[in-house]
Amino acid sequence: MKIFLDTANLDELRAAAALGIVDGVTTNPSLIAKEGRSNVEQIRAICEIVDGDISAEVVSTEAEEMIREGHELAAIHPNVVVKCPLIPEGIKATKALSSQGIRVNVTLCFSAAQALLAAKAGAYIVSPFMGRLDDIASEGTELIREIVTIYENYDFPTQVLAASIRGPMHVKDVALAGSHIATMPAKIFHQLFKHPLTDIGLEQFLADYRKTLAEVAVG
């Protein structure tokens, strides 16, 4: 499963990318607005840090404008994937853009039926917001599993990207469900490394090593 970071913060991206296991980035207008730079400048800077798919979102709600924005976003860098919302106009734009060779991430997906429409429109990625479903006592992980099954049944090449990840358990759950990608805030990415037994084990190994060195020095 690929790991994407859901952030537009350059410091967070540099720190995570240095580990060598970040595969891409998802952004949206809200995340970019927090950084105080223009959309184009920030997306270009992100592309210079992470060599992978970088999702950048349109802000229009009409297909014609989405298509125009999509071309502008895709022109920023070869790694840019255009995000379109899962509404009729967004699906119309997705079909047009994908037919023109522009990769599209269809976002704001909350049902398997919606995901089917995205795949038929030629989406490169679909983004089910599983965490938001869990927030309203619905089964977000089950949605991931359903979409993966449907795509496998009909050999759709569209990748499933689990979005609105709320914690490390969500990452494990969507990996078991067969999601191709999970995107998460930098904080959750770093939490994946944490386990108390790892800390205890490392502390013991180092203590034993220091003890051995001391004994050798005395001997």
mmCIF file of C-alpha atoms in Angstrom:
data_model
loop_
_atom_site.group_PDB
_atom_site.id
_atom_site.type_symbol
_atom_site.label_atom_id
_atom_site.label_comp_id
_atom_site.label_asym_id
_atom_site.label_seq_id
_atom_site.Cartn_x
_atom_site.Cartn_y
_atom_site.Cartn_z
ATOM 1 C CA MET A 1 0.000 0.000 0.000
ATOM 2 C CA LYS A 2 1.269 3.460 -0.882
ATOM 3 C CA ILE A 3 1.513 6.082 1.843
ATOM 4 C CA PHE A 4 0.586 9.673 1.015
ATOM 5 C CA LEU A 5 0.747 12.679 3.321
ATOM 6 C CA ASP A 6 -2.332 14.877 3.560
ATOM 7 C CA THR A 7 -0.632 18.225 4.044
ATOM 8 C CA ALA A 8 0.685 21.250 2.187
ATOM 9 C CA ASN A 9 3.241 22.158 4.861
ATOM 10 C CA LEU A 10 6.732 22.046 3.379
ATOM 11 C CA ASP A 11 8.528 21.404 6.683
ATOM 12 C CA GLU A 12 6.297 18.408 7.414
ATOM 13 C CA LEU A 13 6.890 17.080 3.924
ATOM 14 C CA ARG A 14 10.667 17.483 4.073
ATOM 15 C CA ALA A 15 10.879 15.674 7.419
ATOM 16 C CA ALA A 16 8.734 12.765 6.255
ATOM 17 C CA ALA A 17 10.217 12.519 2.758
ATOM 18 C CA ALA A 18 13.708 12.212 4.266
ATOM 19 C CA LEU A 19 12.677 8.766 5.560
ATOM 20 C CA GLY A 20 12.317 7.529 2.000
ATOM 21 C CA ILE A 21 8.891 5.869 2.311
ATOM 22 C CA VAL A 22 6.437 8.628 1.347
ATOM 23 C CA ASP A 23 4.877 7.900 -2.039
ATOM 24 C CA GLY A 24 2.797 11.014 -2.673
ATOM 25 C CA VAL A 25 0.820 13.946 -1.303
ATOM 26 C CA THR A 26 -2.812 15.012 -1.219
ATOM 27 C CA THR A 27 -3.687 18.673 -0.866
ATOM 28 C CA ASN A 28 -6.839 20.762 -0.956
ATOM 29 C CA PRO A 29 -7.544 24.507 -1.009
ATOM 30 C CA SER A 30 -7.924 24.609 2.789
ATOM 31 C CA LEU A 31 -4.515 23.020 3.408
ATOM 32 C CA ILE A 32 -2.765 25.295 0.914
ATOM 33 C CA ALA A 33 -4.482 28.412 2.299
ATOM 34 C CA LYS A 34 -2.856 27.741 5.689
ATOM 35 C CA GLU A 35 0.616 28.100 4.163
ATOM 36 C CA GLY A 36 0.232 31.695 2.961
ATOM 37 C CA ARG A 37 1.433 31.191 -0.604
ATOM 38 C CA SER A 38 -0.318 30.997 -3.942
ATOM 39 C CA ASN A 39 -1.764 27.685 -5.054
ATOM 40 C CA VAL A 40 0.685 27.347 -7.942
ATOM 41 C CA GLU A 41 3.764 28.230 -5.877
ATOM 42 C CA GLN A 42 2.899 25.803 -3.100
ATOM 43 C CA ILE A 43 2.073 22.909 -5.406
ATOM 44 C CA ARG A 44 5.293 23.433 -7.352
ATOM 45 C CA ALA A 45 7.289 23.478 -4.102
ATOM 46 C CA ILE A 46 5.621 20.261 -2.938
ATOM 47 C CA CYS A 47 6.489 18.578 -6.226
ATOM 48 C CA GLU A 48 10.141 19.442 -5.650
ATOM 49 C CA ILE A 49 10.112 17.631 -2.285
ATOM 50 C CA VAL A 50 8.113 14.462 -2.969
ATOM 51 C CA ASP A 51 8.615 12.514 -6.189
ATOM 52 C CA GLY A 52 5.185 10.961 -6.528
ATOM 53 C CA ASP A 53 1.555 11.744 -7.234
ATOM 54 C CA ILE A 54 0.605 15.190 -5.922
ATOM 55 C CA SER A 55 -3.155 15.813 -5.823
ATOM 56 C CA ALA A 56 -4.283 19.400 -6.398
ATOM 57 C CA GLU A 57 -7.966 20.297 -6.268
ATOM 58 C CA VAL A 58 -10.182 22.364 -8.533
ATOM 59 C CA VAL A 59 -12.484 24.897 -6.877
ATOM 60 C CA SER A 60 -15.169 25.277 -9.546
ATOM 61 C CA THR A 61 -18.477 23.413 -9.517
ATOM 62 C CA GLU A 62 -19.189 23.487 -13.254
ATOM 63 C CA ALA A 63 -17.577 20.969 -15.589
ATOM 64 C CA GLU A 64 -16.287 23.499 -18.122
ATOM 65 C CA GLU A 65 -14.471 25.465 -15.431
ATOM 66 C CA MET A 66 -13.186 22.289 -13.763
ATOM 67 C CA ILE A 67 -11.695 21.198 -17.072
ATOM 68 C CA ARG A 68 -10.019 24.583 -17.533
ATOM 69 C CA GLU A 69 -8.649 24.487 -13.963
ATOM 70 C CA GLY A 70 -7.579 20.896 -14.445
ATOM 71 C CA HIS A 71 -5.410 21.815 -17.411
ATOM 72 C CA GLU A 72 -3.852 24.686 -15.452
ATOM 73 C CA LEU A 73 -3.080 22.459 -12.465
ATOM 74 C CA ALA A 74 -1.693 19.628 -14.589
ATOM 75 C CA ALA A 75 0.629 22.117 -16.310
ATOM 76 C CA ILE A 76 2.353 22.955 -13.006
ATOM 77 C CA HIS A 77 4.270 19.664 -12.876
ATOM 78 C CA PRO A 78 4.058 16.178 -14.475
ATOM 79 C CA ASN A 79 3.322 14.632 -11.054
ATOM 80 C CA VAL A 80 0.156 16.658 -10.448
ATOM 81 C CA VAL A 81 -3.099 14.699 -10.243
ATOM 82 C CA VAL A 82 -6.214 16.862 -10.582
ATOM 83 C CA LYS A 83 -8.842 16.457 -7.860
ATOM 84 C CA CYS A 84 -12.493 16.769 -8.880
ATOM 85 C CA PRO A 85 -15.489 16.381 -6.546
ATOM 86 C CA LEU A 86 -17.841 13.432 -6.908
ATOM 87 C CA ILE A 87 -20.805 15.382 -8.252
ATOM 88 C CA PRO A 88 -22.341 15.080 -11.742
ATOM 89 C CA GLU A 89 -20.315 18.038 -13.050
ATOM 90 C CA GLY A 90 -17.195 16.576 -11.475
ATOM 91 C CA ILE A 91 -17.752 13.211 -13.158
ATOM 92 C CA LYS A 92 -18.324 14.992 -16.468
ATOM 93 C CA ALA A 93 -15.038 16.860 -16.011
ATOM 94 C CA THR A 94 -13.271 13.646 -14.966
ATOM 95 C CA LYS A 95 -14.368 11.904 -18.161
ATOM 96 C CA ALA A 96 -13.154 14.817 -20.281
ATOM 97 C CA LEU A 97 -9.826 15.254 -18.491
ATOM 98 C CA SER A 98 -9.016 11.547 -18.346
ATOM 99 C CA SER A 99 -9.826 11.243 -22.052
ATOM 100 C CA GLN A 100 -7.235 13.978 -22.652
ATOM 101 C CA GLY A 101 -4.548 12.121 -20.712
ATOM 102 C CA ILE A 102 -4.854 14.107 -17.473
ATOM 103 C CA ARG A 103 -4.979 11.987 -14.336
ATOM 104 C CA VAL A 104 -7.884 12.678 -11.985
ATOM 105 C CA ASN A 105 -8.438 11.942 -8.298
ATOM 106 C CA VAL A 106 -12.198 11.919 -7.697
ATOM 107 C CA THR A 107 -12.689 13.130 -4.152
ATOM 108 C CA LEU A 108 -15.503 13.295 -1.577
ATOM 109 C CA CYS A 109 -16.622 9.715 -2.215
ATOM 110 C CA PHE A 110 -18.904 8.205 0.421
ATOM 111 C CA SER A 111 -20.470 5.172 -1.258
ATOM 112 C CA ALA A 112 -19.494 2.217 -3.435
ATOM 113 C CA ALA A 113 -22.016 3.327 -6.064
ATOM 114 C CA GLN A 114 -20.281 6.705 -6.309
ATOM 115 C CA ALA A 115 -16.930 4.936 -6.660
ATOM 116 C CA LEU A 116 -18.323 2.882 -9.545
ATOM 117 C CA LEU A 117 -19.261 6.087 -11.371
ATOM 118 C CA ALA A 118 -15.782 7.515 -10.819
ATOM 119 C CA ALA A 119 -14.139 4.406 -12.262
ATOM 120 C CA LYS A 120 -16.414 4.430 -15.320
ATOM 121 C CA ALA A 121 -15.433 8.068 -15.918
ATOM 122 C CA GLY A 122 -11.791 7.013 -16.077
ATOM 123 C CA ALA A 123 -10.624 8.228 -12.672
ATOM 124 C CA TYR A 124 -6.982 7.492 -11.888
ATOM 125 C CA ILE A 125 -7.780 7.554 -8.158
ATOM 126 C CA VAL A 126 -10.963 7.617 -6.094
ATOM 127 C CA SER A 127 -10.866 9.003 -2.547
ATOM 128 C CA PRO A 128 -13.441 7.532 -0.144
ATOM 129 C CA PHE A 129 -13.508 9.567 3.079
ATOM 130 C CA MET A 130 -13.674 6.625 5.456
ATOM 131 C CA GLY A 131 -12.943 8.604 8.618
ATOM 132 C CA ARG A 132 -15.894 10.901 8.086
ATOM 133 C CA LEU A 133 -18.132 7.856 7.765
ATOM 134 C CA ASP A 134 -16.800 6.492 11.052
ATOM 135 C CA ASP A 135 -17.568 9.888 12.591
ATOM 136 C CA ILE A 136 -21.278 9.302 11.916
ATOM 137 C CA ALA A 137 -21.227 5.677 13.131
ATOM 138 C CA SER A 138 -20.955 4.160 9.649
ATOM 139 C CA GLU A 139 -18.373 1.578 8.559
ATOM 140 C CA GLY A 140 -15.625 3.424 6.719
ATOM 141 C CA THR A 141 -13.398 0.363 6.392
ATOM 142 C CA GLU A 142 -16.261 -1.656 4.925
ATOM 143 C CA LEU A 143 -16.649 0.986 2.218
ATOM 144 C CA ILE A 144 -12.981 0.549 1.266
ATOM 145 C CA ARG A 145 -13.473 -3.206 1.095
ATOM 146 C CA GLU A 146 -16.595 -2.863 -1.099
ATOM 147 C CA ILE A 147 -14.913 -0.522 -3.566
ATOM 148 C CA VAL A 148 -11.823 -2.729 -3.858
ATOM 149 C CA THR A 149 -14.063 -5.744 -4.551
ATOM 150 C CA ILE A 150 -16.068 -3.930 -7.236
ATOM 151 C CA TYR A 151 -12.937 -2.698 -8.966
ATOM 152 C CA GLU A 152 -11.425 -6.196 -8.920
ATOM 153 C CA ASN A 153 -14.672 -7.705 -10.246
ATOM 154 C CA TYR A 154 -14.554 -5.530 -13.351
ATOM 155 C CA ASP A 155 -10.815 -4.927 -13.716
ATOM 156 C CA PHE A 156 -11.083 -1.187 -13.231
ATOM 157 C CA PRO A 157 -7.560 0.322 -13.030
ATOM 158 C CA THR A 158 -8.740 3.109 -10.690
ATOM 159 C CA GLN A 159 -6.785 3.134 -7.422
ATOM 160 C CA VAL A 160 -8.567 3.354 -4.067
ATOM 161 C CA LEU A 161 -7.177 6.053 -1.780
ATOM 162 C CA ALA A 162 -8.421 5.884 1.807
ATOM 163 C CA ALA A 163 -8.844 9.463 3.028
ATOM 164 C CA SER A 164 -9.751 11.205 6.295
ATOM 165 C CA ILE A 165 -7.586 8.747 8.226
ATOM 166 C CA ARG A 166 -8.081 9.336 11.949
ATOM 167 C CA GLY A 167 -5.278 7.254 13.461
ATOM 168 C CA PRO A 168 -2.853 4.329 13.071
ATOM 169 C CA MET A 169 -5.645 1.766 13.432
ATOM 170 C CA HIS A 170 -7.321 3.196 10.356
ATOM 171 C CA VAL A 171 -4.081 2.711 8.418
ATOM 172 C CA LYS A 172 -3.932 -0.943 9.439
ATOM 173 C CA ASP A 173 -7.629 -1.468 8.686
ATOM 174 C CA VAL A 174 -7.506 -0.023 5.170
ATOM 175 C CA ALA A 175 -4.328 -1.975 4.386
ATOM 176 C CA LEU A 176 -6.147 -5.184 5.364
ATOM 177 C CA ALA A 177 -9.132 -4.086 3.267
ATOM 178 C CA GLY A 178 -6.903 -3.835 0.184
ATOM 179 C CA SER A 179 -6.716 -0.073 -0.270
ATOM 180 C CA HIS A 180 -4.042 0.874 -2.798
ATOM 181 C CA ILE A 181 -3.206 4.126 -0.994
ATOM 182 C CA ALA A 182 -3.764 5.693 2.423
ATOM 183 C CA THR A 183 -3.338 9.422 2.908
ATOM 184 C CA MET A 184 -2.852 10.849 6.368
ATOM 185 C CA PRO A 185 -1.667 13.913 8.302
ATOM 186 C CA ALA A 186 2.036 13.974 9.146
ATOM 187 C CA LYS A 187 1.238 13.430 12.831
ATOM 188 C CA ILE A 188 -0.451 10.099 12.123
ATOM 189 C CA PHE A 189 2.349 9.053 9.768
ATOM 190 C CA HIS A 190 4.890 9.471 12.575
ATOM 191 C CA GLN A 191 2.613 7.637 15.012
ATOM 192 C CA LEU A 192 2.954 4.517 12.849
ATOM 193 C CA PHE A 193 6.495 4.122 14.140
ATOM 194 C CA LYS A 194 5.452 4.110 17.786
ATOM 195 C CA HIS A 195 5.162 1.032 19.988
ATOM 196 C CA PRO A 196 6.120 0.889 23.683
ATOM 197 C CA LEU A 197 7.835 -2.496 23.289
ATOM 198 C CA THR A 198 10.099 -1.083 20.577
ATOM 199 C CA ASP A 199 11.178 1.707 22.941
ATOM 200 C CA ILE A 200 11.687 -0.706 25.826
ATOM 201 C CA GLY A 201 13.594 -3.173 23.648
ATOM 202 C CA LEU A 202 15.901 -0.508 22.250
ATOM 203 C CA GLU A 203 16.570 0.872 25.723
ATOM 204 C CA GLN A 204 17.505 -2.627 26.939
ATOM 205 C CA PHE A 205 19.776 -3.345 23.976
ATOM 206 C CA LEU A 206 21.633 -0.069 24.479
ATOM 207 C CA ALA A 207 21.916 -0.625 28.244
ATOM 208 C CA ASP A 208 23.389 -4.090 27.646
ATOM 209 C CA TYR A 209 25.803 -2.664 25.099
ATOM 210 C CA ARG A 210 26.981 0.047 27.487
ATOM 211 C CA LYS A 211 27.393 -2.543 30.239
ATOM 212 C CA THR A 212 29.506 -4.744 27.977
ATOM 213 C CA LEU A 213 31.716 -1.832 26.993
ATOM 214 C CA ALA A 214 32.222 -0.922 30.654
ATOM 215 C CA GLU A 215 33.169 -4.516 31.544
ATOM 216 C CA VAL A 216 35.651 -4.705 28.680
ATOM 217 C CA ALA A 217 37.207 -1.399 29.732
ATOM 218 C CA VAL A 218 37.619 -2.608 33.330
ATOM 219 C CA GLY A 219 38.963 -5.971 32.240
#
